[in-house]
XYZ file of C-alpha atoms in Angstrom:
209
model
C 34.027 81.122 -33.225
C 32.814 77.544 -32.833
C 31.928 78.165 -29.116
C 30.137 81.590 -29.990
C 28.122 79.633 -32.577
C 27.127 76.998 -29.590
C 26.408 79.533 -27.559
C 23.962 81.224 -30.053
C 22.261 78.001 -30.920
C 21.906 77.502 -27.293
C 20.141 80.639 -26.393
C 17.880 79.870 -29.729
C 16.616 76.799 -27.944
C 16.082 78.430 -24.479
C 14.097 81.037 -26.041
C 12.168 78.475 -27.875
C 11.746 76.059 -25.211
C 10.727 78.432 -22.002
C 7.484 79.756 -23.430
C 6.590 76.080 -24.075
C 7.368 75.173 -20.741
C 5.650 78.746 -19.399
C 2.514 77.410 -20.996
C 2.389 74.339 -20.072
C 2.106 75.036 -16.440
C -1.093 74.610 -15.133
C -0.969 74.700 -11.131
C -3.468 73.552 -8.532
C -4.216 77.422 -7.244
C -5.253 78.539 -10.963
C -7.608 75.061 -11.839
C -9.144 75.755 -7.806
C -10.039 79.687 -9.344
C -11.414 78.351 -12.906
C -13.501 75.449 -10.698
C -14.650 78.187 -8.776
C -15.772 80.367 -11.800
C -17.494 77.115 -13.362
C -19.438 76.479 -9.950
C -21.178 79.835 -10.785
C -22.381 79.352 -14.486
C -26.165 79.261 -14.321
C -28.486 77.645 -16.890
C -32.055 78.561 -16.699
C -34.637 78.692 -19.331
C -38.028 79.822 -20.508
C -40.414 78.252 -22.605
C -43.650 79.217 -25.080
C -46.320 77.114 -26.161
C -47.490 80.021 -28.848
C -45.887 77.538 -31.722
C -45.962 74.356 -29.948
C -43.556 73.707 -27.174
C -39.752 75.350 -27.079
C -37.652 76.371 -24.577
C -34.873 78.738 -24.987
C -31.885 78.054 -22.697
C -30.155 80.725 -20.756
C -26.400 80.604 -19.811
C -25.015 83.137 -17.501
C -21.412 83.621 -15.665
C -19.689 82.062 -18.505
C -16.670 83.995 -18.457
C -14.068 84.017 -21.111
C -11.710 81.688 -19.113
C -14.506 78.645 -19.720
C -16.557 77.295 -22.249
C -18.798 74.423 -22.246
C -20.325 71.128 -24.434
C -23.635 69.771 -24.284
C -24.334 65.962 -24.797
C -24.181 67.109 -28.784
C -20.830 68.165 -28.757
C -22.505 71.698 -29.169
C -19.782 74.276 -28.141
C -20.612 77.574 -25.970
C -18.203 79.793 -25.323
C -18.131 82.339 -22.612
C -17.829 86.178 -22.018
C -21.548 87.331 -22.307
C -25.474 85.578 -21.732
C -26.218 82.928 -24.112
C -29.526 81.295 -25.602
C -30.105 78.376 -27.429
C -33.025 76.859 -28.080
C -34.128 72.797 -26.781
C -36.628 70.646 -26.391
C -37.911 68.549 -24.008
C -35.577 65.941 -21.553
C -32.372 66.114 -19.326
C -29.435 67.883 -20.855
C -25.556 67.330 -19.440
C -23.276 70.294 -20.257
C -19.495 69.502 -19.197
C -17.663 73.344 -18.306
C -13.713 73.048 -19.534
C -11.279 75.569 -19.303
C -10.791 77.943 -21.651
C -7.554 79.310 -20.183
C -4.082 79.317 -21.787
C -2.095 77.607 -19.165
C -5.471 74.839 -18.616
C -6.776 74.954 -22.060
C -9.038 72.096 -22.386
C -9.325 71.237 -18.689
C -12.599 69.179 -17.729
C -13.754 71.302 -14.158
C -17.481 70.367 -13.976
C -20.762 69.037 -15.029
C -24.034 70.638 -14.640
C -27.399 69.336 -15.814
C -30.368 71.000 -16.453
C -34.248 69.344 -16.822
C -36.762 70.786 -19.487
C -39.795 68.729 -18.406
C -42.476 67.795 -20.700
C -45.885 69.148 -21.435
C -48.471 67.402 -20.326
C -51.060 67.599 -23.677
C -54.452 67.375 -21.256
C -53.805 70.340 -19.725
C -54.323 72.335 -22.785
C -58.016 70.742 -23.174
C -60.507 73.097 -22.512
C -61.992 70.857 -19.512
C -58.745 71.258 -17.740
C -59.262 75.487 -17.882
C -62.539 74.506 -15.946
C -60.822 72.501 -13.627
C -57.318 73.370 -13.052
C -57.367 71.366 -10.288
C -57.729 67.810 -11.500
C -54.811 65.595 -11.652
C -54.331 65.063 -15.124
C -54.652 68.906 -15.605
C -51.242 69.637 -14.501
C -49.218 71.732 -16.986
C -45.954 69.300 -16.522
C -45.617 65.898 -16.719
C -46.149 62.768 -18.526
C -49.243 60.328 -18.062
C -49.747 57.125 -19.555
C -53.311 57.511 -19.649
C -56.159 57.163 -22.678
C -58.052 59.617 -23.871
C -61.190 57.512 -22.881
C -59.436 57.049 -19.524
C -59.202 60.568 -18.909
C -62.783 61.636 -19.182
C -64.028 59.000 -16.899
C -61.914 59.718 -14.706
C -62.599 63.517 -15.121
C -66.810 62.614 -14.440
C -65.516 60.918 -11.469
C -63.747 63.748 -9.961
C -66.888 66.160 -10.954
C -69.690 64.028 -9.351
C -67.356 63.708 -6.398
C -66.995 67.822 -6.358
C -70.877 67.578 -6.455
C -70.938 65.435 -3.449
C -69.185 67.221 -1.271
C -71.256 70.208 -1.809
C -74.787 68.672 -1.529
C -73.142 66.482 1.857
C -70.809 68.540 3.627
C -69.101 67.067 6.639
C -71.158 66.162 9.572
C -69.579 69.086 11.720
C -70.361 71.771 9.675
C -73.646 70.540 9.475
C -74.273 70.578 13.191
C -73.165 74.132 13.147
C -75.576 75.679 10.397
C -78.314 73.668 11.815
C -77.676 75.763 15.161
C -76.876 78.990 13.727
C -80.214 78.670 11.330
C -82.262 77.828 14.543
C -80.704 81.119 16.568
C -81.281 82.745 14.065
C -85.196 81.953 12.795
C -85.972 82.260 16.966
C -83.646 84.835 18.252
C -86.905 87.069 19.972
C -88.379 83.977 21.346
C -85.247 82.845 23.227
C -84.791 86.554 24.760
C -88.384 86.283 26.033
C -87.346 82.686 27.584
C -84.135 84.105 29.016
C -85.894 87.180 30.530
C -88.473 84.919 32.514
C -85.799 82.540 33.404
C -83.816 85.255 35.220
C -87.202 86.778 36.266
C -87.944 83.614 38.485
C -84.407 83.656 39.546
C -84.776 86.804 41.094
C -88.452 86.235 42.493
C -87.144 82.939 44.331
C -83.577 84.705 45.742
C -86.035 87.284 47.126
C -88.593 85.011 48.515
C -85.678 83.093 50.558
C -84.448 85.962 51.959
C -87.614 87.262 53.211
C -88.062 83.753 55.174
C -84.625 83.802 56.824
């Protein structure tokens, strides 16, 4: 009776103690696969100045097996496309797994960079020209208003410059077209006598020989 008792209790623990051990097991092959699956969450994002600046944050391929943690201990968890919405700077976001036998696992880190609005570009002299440098939509300049528009009347009596002097080349090559042009009848007339005396003199010289 006593041993059947033992034996009872035994099989107790070994049913207890395999699943434990079952989940515990965590081998290389499986953490490779969930690396793998991390490797191909993508995080992408939009943005819309309608209200001020936002961006909304995109996360794709975040399958059930993983789930991530920005640098606010936000949680996302995987298994369909996610949004959330940030502002401007870098942002970490650390992939774990999500996975019975790995639960917890650290795999990767990604980071993503929502850059910053530059606030001269939405000045209406930056719609006129797009193409000054402090008119770029992104970025951040440590420049003064003041500083801005002088430097913005240098860059439009230089764009004024360049079309009253163009280069020297160019030049040349108007001048000449302009003269072709403004003459054109009076240098077929030339050319016609020129090969007129050309033809007079080959004549002349073969008469003599």
């Amino acid at each position: 009776m006593i041993k059947k008792i033992k034996y009872v209790i035994f099989m107790f623990i070994c049913m207890c103690v395999t699943p434990l051990i079952t989940h515990a097991e965590c081998d290389y092959q499986r953490l490779a696969e969930l690396s793998r699956l991390a490797s191909n969450v993508q995080f992408s994002y939009t943005y819309d100045l309608s209200q001020g600046l936002t961006f909304t944050l995109y996360v794709t391929n975040l399958t059930s097996d993983l789930y991530t943690k920005d640098a606010f201990e936000n949680v996302i968890y995987g298994g369909s496309e996610k949004q959330f919405s940030y502002s401007s700077g870098n942002y970490n976001f650390t992939i774990y797994s999500n996975d019975s036998a790995c639960a917890g696992e650290e795999l990767l880190t990604k980071s993503i960079n929502l850059p910053t609005l530059n606030v001269y570009s939405l000045y209406d002299e930056c719609n006129q020209y797009p193409r000054f440098k402090y008119c770029q939509q992104w970025g951040e300049f440590s420049i003064s208003e003041e500083d801005f528009y002088a430097e913005l009347n240098n860059y439009k009596r230089n764009l004024e410059t360049t079309k009253i002097e163009p280069n020297g080349d160019s030049s040349n090559l108007s001048i000449i077209s302009d003269v072709l042009k403004n003459n054109f009848y009076m240098f077929v007339i030339f050319g016609i006598a020129i090969l007129f005396l050309v033809v007079y003199r080959l004549i002349k010289n073969r008469k003599k020989s």
